[in-house]
XYZ file of C-alpha atoms in Angstrom:
516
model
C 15.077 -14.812 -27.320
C 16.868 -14.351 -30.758
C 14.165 -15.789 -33.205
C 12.354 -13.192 -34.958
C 8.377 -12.900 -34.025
C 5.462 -12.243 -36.238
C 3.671 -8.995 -35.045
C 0.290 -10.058 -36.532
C 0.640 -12.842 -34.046
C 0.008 -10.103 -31.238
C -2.250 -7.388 -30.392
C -0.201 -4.262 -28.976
C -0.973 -2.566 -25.840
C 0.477 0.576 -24.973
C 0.803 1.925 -21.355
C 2.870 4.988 -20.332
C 5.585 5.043 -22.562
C 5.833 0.674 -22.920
C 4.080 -0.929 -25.776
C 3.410 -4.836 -25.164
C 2.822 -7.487 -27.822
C -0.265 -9.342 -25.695
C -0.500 -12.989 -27.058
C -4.108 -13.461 -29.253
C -3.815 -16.446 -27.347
C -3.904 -14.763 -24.053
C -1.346 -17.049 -22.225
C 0.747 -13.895 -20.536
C -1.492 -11.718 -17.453
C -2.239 -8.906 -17.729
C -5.016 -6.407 -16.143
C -5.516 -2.854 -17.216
C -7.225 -1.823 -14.224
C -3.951 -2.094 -12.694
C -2.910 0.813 -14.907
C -3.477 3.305 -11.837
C -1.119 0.684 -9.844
C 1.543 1.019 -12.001
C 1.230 4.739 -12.582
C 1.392 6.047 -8.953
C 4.587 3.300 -9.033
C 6.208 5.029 -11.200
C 5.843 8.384 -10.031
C 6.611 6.881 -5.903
C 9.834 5.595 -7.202
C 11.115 8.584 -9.198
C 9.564 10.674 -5.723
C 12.040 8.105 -3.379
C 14.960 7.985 -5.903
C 15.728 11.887 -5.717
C 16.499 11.349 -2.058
C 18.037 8.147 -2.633
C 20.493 9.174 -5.159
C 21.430 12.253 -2.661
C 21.887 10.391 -0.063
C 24.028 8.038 -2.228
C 25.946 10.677 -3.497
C 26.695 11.828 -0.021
C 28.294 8.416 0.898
C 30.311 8.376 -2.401
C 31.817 11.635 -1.863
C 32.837 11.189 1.704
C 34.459 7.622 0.656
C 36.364 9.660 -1.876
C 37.410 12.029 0.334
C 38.048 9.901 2.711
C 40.323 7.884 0.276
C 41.857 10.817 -1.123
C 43.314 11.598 2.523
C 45.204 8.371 2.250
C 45.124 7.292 -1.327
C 44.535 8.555 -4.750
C 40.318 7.415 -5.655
C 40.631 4.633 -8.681
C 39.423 6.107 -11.712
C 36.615 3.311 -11.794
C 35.519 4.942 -8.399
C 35.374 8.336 -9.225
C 33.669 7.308 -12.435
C 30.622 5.052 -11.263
C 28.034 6.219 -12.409
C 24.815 7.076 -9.963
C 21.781 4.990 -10.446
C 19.097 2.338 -8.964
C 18.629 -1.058 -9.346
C 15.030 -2.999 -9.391
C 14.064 -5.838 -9.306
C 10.408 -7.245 -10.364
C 10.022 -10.656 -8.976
C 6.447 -11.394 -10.751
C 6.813 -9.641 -13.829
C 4.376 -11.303 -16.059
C 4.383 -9.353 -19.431
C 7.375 -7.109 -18.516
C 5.122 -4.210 -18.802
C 5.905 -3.142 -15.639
C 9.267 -3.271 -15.924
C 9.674 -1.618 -19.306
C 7.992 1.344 -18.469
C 10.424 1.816 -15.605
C 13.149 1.371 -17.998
C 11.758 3.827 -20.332
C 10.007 6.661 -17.636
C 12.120 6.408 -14.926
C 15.694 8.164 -15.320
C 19.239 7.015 -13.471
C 18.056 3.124 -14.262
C 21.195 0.676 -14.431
C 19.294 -2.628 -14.066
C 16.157 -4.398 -13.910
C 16.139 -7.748 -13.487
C 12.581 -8.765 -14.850
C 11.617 -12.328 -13.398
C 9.020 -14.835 -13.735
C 8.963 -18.334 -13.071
C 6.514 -19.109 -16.212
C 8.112 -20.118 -19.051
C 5.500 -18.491 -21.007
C 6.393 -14.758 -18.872
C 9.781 -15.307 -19.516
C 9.263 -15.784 -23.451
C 6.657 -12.764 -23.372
C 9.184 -10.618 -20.998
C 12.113 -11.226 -24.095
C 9.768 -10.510 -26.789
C 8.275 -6.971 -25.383
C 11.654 -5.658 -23.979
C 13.545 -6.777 -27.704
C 10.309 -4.722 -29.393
C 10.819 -1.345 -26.980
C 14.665 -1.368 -27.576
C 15.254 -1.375 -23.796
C 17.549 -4.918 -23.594
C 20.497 -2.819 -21.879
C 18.343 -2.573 -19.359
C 15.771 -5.079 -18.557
C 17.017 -8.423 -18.110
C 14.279 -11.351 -18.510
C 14.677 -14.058 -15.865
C 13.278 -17.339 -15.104
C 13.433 -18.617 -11.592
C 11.904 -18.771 -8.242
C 10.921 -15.425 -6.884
C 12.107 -16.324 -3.473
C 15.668 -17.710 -4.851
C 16.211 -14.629 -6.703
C 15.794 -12.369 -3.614
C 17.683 -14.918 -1.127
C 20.703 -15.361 -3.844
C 21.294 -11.638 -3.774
C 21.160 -11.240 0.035
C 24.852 -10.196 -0.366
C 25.312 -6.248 0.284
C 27.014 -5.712 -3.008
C 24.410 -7.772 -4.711
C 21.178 -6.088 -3.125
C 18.697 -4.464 -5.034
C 17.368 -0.478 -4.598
C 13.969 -1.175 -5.651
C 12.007 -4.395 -5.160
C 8.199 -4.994 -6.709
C 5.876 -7.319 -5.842
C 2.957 -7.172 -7.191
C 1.590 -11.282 -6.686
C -1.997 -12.898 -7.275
C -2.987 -13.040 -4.185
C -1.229 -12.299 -1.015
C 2.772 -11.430 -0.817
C 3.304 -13.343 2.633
C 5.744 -15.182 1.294
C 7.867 -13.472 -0.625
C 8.559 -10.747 2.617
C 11.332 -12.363 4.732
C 13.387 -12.328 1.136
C 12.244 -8.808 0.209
C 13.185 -7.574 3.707
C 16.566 -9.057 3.366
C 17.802 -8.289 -0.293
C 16.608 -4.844 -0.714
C 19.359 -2.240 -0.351
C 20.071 0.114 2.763
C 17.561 3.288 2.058
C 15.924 1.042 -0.658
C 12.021 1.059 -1.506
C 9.662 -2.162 -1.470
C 6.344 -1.132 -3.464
C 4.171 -4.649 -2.381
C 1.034 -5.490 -3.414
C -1.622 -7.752 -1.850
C -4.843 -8.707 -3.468
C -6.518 -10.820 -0.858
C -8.756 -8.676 0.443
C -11.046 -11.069 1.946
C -8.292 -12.386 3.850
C -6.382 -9.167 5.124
C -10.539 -7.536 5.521
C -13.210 -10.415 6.334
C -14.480 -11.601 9.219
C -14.863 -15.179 7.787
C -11.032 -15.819 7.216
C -9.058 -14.723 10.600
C -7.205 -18.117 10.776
C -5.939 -17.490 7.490
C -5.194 -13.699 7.834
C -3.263 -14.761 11.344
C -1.946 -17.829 9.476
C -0.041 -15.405 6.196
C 0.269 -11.693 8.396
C 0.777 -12.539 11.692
C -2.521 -10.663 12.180
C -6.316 -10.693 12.474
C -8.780 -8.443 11.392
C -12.079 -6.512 13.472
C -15.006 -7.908 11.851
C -17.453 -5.778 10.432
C -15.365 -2.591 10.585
C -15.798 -0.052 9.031
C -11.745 1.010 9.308
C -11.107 -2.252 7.569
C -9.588 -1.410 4.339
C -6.946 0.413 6.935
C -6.751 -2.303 9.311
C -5.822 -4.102 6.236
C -2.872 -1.806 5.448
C -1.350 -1.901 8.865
C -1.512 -6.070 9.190
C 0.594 -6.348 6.062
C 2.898 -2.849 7.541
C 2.998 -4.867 10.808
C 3.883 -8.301 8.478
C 6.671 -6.288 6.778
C 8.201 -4.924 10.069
C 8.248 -8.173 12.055
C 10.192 -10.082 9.220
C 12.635 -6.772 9.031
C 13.297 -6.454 12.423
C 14.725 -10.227 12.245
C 17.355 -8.904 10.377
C 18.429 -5.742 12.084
C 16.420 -3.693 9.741
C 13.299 -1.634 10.345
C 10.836 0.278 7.983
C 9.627 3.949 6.568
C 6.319 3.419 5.339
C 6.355 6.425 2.679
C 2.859 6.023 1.377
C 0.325 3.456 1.737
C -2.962 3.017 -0.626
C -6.342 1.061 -0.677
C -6.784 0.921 -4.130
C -9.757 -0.932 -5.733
C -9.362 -4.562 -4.910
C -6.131 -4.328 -3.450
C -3.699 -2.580 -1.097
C -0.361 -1.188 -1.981
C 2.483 -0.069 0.050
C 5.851 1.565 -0.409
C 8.025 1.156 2.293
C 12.003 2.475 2.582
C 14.041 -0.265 4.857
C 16.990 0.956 6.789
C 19.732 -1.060 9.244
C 19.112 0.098 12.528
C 19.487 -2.316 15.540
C 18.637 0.916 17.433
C 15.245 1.609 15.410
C 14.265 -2.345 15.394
C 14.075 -1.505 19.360
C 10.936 0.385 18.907
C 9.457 -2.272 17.221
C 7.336 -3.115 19.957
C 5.764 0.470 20.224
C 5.004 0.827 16.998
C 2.878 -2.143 16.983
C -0.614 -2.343 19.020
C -3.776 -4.248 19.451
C -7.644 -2.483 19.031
C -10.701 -3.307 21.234
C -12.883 -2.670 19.277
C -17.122 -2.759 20.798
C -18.966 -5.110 19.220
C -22.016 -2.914 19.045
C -21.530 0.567 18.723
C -18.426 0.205 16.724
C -15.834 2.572 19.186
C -12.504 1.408 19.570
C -9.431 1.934 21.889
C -5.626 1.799 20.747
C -3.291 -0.383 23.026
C 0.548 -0.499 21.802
C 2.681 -3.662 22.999
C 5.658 -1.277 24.182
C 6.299 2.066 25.398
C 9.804 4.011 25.143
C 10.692 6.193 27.913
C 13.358 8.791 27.194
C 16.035 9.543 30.024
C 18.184 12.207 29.527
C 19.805 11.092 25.752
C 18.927 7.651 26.043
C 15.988 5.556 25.725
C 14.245 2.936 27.918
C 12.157 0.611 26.239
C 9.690 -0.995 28.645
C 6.970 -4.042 28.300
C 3.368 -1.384 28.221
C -0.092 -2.013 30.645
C -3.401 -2.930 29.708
C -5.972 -3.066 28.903
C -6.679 0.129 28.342
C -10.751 -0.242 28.711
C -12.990 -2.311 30.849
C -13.999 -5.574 30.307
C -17.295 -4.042 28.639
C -17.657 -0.671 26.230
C -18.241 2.340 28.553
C -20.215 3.638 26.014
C -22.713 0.610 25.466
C -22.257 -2.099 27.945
C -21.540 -4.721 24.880
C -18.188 -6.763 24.848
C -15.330 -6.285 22.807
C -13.782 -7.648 19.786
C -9.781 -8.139 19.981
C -7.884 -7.087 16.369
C -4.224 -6.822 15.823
C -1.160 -6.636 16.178
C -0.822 -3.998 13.706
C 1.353 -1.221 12.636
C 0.344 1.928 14.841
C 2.484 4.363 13.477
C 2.159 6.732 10.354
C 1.202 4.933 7.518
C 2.266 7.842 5.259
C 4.871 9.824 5.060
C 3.921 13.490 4.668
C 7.202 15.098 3.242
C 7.297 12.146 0.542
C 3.889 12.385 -0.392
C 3.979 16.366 -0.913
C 6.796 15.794 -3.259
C 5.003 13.154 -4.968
C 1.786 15.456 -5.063
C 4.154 17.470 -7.129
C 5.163 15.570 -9.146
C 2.221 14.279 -10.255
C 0.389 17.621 -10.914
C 4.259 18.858 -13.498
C 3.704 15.754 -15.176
C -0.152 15.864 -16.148
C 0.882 14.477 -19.706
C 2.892 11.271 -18.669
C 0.000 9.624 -16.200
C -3.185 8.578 -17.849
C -4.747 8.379 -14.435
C -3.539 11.611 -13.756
C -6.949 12.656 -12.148
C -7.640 10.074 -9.906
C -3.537 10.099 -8.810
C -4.028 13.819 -7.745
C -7.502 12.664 -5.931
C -5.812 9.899 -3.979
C -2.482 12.002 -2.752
C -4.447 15.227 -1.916
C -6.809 13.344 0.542
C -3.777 11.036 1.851
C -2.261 14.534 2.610
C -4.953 15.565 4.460
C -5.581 12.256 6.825
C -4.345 13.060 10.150
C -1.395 10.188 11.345
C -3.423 8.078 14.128
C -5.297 4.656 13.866
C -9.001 4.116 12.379
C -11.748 6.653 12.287
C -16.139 6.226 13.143
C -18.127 6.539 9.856
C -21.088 9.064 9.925
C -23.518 6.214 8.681
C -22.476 3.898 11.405
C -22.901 6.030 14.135
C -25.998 6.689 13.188
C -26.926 3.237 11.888
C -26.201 2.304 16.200
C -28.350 5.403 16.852
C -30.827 4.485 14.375
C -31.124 8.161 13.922
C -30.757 10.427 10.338
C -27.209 10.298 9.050
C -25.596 13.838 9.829
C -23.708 15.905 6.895
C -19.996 14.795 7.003
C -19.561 18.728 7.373
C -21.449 18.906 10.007
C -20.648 16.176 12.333
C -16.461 17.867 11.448
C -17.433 21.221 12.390
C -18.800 19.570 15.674
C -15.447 18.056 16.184
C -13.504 20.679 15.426
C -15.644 23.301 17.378
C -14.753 21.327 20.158
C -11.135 22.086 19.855
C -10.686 18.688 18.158
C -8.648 17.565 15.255
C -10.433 15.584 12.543
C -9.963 14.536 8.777
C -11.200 12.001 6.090
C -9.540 8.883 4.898
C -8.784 7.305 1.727
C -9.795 4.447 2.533
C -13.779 5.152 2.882
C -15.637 8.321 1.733
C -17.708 8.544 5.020
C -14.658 8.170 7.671
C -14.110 10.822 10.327
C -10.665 10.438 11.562
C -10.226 12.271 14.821
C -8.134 12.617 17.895
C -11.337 13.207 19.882
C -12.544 10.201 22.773
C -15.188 7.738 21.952
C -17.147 9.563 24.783
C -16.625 13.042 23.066
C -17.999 11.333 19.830
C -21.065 9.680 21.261
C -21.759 13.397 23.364
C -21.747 14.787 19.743
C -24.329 12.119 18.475
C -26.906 12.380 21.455
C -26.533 16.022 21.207
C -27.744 15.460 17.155
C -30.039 13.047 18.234
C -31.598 16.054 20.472
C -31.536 18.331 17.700
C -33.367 15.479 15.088
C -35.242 13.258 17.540
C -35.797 9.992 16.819
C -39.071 8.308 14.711
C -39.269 5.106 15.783
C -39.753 3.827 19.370
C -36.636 1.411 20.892
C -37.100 -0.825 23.550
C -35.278 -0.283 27.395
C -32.546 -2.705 27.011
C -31.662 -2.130 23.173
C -28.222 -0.043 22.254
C -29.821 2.709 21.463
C -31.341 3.330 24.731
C -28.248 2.629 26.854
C -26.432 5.031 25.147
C -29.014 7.755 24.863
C -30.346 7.256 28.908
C -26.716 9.659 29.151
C -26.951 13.076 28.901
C -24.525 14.551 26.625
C -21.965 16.381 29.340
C -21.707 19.557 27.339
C -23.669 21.471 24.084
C -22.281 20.879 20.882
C -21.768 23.342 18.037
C -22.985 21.763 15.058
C -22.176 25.453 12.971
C -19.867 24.754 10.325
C -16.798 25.326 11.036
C -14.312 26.983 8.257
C -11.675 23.927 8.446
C -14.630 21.017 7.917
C -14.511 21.172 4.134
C -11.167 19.650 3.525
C -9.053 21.072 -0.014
C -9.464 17.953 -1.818
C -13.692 18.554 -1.535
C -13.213 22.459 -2.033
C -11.717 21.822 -5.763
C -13.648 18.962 -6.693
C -11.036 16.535 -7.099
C -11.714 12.911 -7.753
C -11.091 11.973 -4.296
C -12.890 8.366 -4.296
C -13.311 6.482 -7.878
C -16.449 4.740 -8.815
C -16.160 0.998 -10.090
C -13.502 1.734 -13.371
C -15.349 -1.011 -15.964
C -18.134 -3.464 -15.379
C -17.203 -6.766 -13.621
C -14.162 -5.010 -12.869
C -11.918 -6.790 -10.317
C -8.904 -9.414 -10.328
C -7.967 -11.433 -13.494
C -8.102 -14.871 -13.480
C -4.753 -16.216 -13.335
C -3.100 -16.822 -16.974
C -3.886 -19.734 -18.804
C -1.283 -21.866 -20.125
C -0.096 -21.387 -23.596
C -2.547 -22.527 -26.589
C -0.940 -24.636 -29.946
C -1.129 -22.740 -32.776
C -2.465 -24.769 -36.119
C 1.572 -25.468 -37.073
C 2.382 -26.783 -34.195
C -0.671 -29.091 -33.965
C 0.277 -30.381 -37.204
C 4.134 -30.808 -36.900
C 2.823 -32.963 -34.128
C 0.290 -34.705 -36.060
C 3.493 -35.908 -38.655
C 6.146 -36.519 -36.181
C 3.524 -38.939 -35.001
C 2.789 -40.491 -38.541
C 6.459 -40.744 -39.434
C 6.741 -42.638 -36.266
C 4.390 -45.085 -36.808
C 5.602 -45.519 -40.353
């Protein structure tokens, strides 16, 4: 863009370390609840690129060594200079991409691409005003081109973005495919009531691959593993198999960052990393089935087809029939050495994150979720019950004084995420129940009664236990954000440029010296 721009045509918004000319005639999107979104971004990709850049330097010296056993290293070679590549395939304003430029060290290119003319205008206009044009490189195509034209392994990028309207379906099987060796995909997917309703399983199965539990109260999670599970299956295509390193429910959206490796070995296990949930209808427990199971013999591995079902044709707990939800990703969802190091981060650089507070909230409570599938909610256990809702700390210390593991979740503020048995769980409740008997009368063949006609088959020790306050709760962090602004929630998608008074009047003579 080499025409000059009047700044009073703008309003300036300044995020991070970027300052944006935003249009007064609002034709380029932008949201500034996403400011948290961007923010943990930043600080996951300067978290990744330390080991990255290590691991890349590790490569380059051994080629170097390698070549200086048999020939003298170029001086290009011993030269090139360390450093990532990114691309941003939706980049809207550019904001995004200029405050990677300017916050993120060791950048040699971002390639910031839209397929709106108006983005691509807005893009040149915002990277020209922050002085970062040896960087950033504006771009108008066809996100899915861009990714499939640099497929090449010398053309690949080390970071890929996509943040979409909507869902990022279709943008995977290029991500998967043109992101470096060891490279990072940060995706984001707004369609909640796709990836999370019970309304639109076609259309979740029909973009993911996947369909959701309905009515559950793990489905913000659920969510997260259908597009982890979407991600994998178009990697393993290719050869190439994921790392989730951290993955967030955020607001009205999900967000993953995922590191992709080529591994035909590690696509193998593919299979067992993915699994189905029955999941009761009624009284909400669930059972984990994977697809596959790998056997190790001796130093190798057998990978076998697994049984099932794991569960009878009705809940053991209630007698009601299951719901069927997956396939999803059953493995970690987090990585816990990458999300330390981003926890610290984030707390040496209190001045450089606005949402500073809520970033330490959100990786503190990640750190403490134990690595397993779903969690039971306090409320809906009792809710089946119909029984007084027991203290989160109380209904942990039961868990745990049981010899159980158990933690929150990110994803909901009453989830109790445990390695205990449904039938463990449901002891625990009729054992409260017991202890706060119930004030309304239930009829023989409701829930309630079927699951309460069982005695509990042991005593449990509701005294709190000095591991059922988790850190995050012990130093009052801001673990789970109210709503940010009224009406708060997606955009609408950009409108299309509006004619300024010149314009409408150049038009208005053109026309008149045509008819004359």
């Amino acid at each position: 863009m080499g025409e000059e721009f009047n700044i009073d045509d703008y309003n300036t918004i300044t995020e991070g370390a970027a300052t944006i000319l935003f249009p007064k005639a609002n034709d380029v999107f932008y949201n500034p609840i996403q400011h948290f979104n961007r923010d943990m971004s930043t600080a996951a990709i300067k978290t990744w690129q330390k080991q990255f850049l290590k691991e890349k330097k590790q490569k380059m010296n051994r080629k170097n060594n390698n070549q200086n056993n048999n020939n003298e290293a170029t001086p290009e070679q011993k030269n090139e200079k360390l450093g990532i590549t990114i691309l941003e395939a939706l980049a809207a304003s550019g904001l995004r991409s200029i405050r990677y430029a300017k916050e993120i060290g060791n950048v040699k290119k971002i390639l910031s691409n839209d397929m709106s003319e108006e983005a691509v205008d807005s893009i040149k206009r915002n990277v020209k005003y922050n002085k970062v044009e040896d960087i950033v490189i504006p771009n108008k195509g066809d996100a899915m081109m861009v990714m499939y034209e640099n497929r090449d392994l010398f053309k690949r990028f080390d970071v890929i973005d996509l943040d979409p309207y909507g869902s990022a379906s279709p943008f995977l099987d290029g991500a998967v495919q043109s992101v470096s060796d060891g490279g990072l995909l940060c995706i984001t997917c707004t369609d909640m009531a796709v990836l999370c309703s019970s309304g639109q399983t076609e259309a979740c199965w029909a973009k993911y691959g996947g369909v959701p539990i309905p009515n559950s109260p793990y489905c913000h999670e659920m969510a997260l593993r259908i597009l982890l599970h979407a991600v994998q299956s178009s990697a393993a295509r290719y050869r190439r198999t994921i790392v989730p390193l951290l993955s967030c429910s955020i607001d009205f959206y999900i967000r993953i960052f995922v590191k992709v490796y080529t591994s035909a070995s590690k696509v193998k296990q593919a299979a067992s990393k993915s699994s189905i949930v029955y999941h009761c209808t009624k009284c909400k427990s669930f059972a984990i089935n994977p697809f596959g199971r790998c056997l190790k013999n001796g130093t190798s591995t057998v990978y076998k087809v697994n049984v099932g079902p794991n569960v009878d044709s009705k809940c053991n707990i209630c007698g009601s029939k299951y719901h069927i939800g997956g396939p999803f990703y059953s493995d970690p969802i987090h990585d816990p050495e990458f999300v330390k190091e981003m926890l610290e981060h984030v707390k040496e650089s209190e001045d450089k994150y606005k949402t500073h507070k809520r970033m330490l909230g959100m990786l503190t409570v990640i750190s403490e979720e134990l690595p397993i599938p779903f969690f039971y909610t306090s409320s809906t256990l009792a809710s089946t019950l119909r029984c007084n809702v027991p203290p989160l700390v109380t209904l942990c210390s039961a868990i745990l004084n049981k010899g159980y593991k158990v933690s929150l979740s990110h994803t909901n503020c009453m989830a109790i995420k445990t390695d205990a048995s449904p039938e463990t769980i449901w002891d625990i409740m009729r054992c409260w129940v017991k202890k706060n008997p119930l004030t309304k009368k239930h009829d023989d063949s409701e829930i309630v009664a079927k699951i309460l006609k069982i005695e509990p088959s042991f005593e449990a020790d509701f005294s709190i236990h000095k591991d059922a306050n988790p850190t995050s709760r012990k130093i009052k962090l801001v673990r789970f954000q109210a709503n940010p602004t009224k009406n708060w929630g997606p955009k609408s998608r950009p409108k299309k440029r509006k004619e300024s008074n010149s314009n409408k009047t150049n038009k208005a003579q053109k026309v008149q010296k045509t008819k004359i």
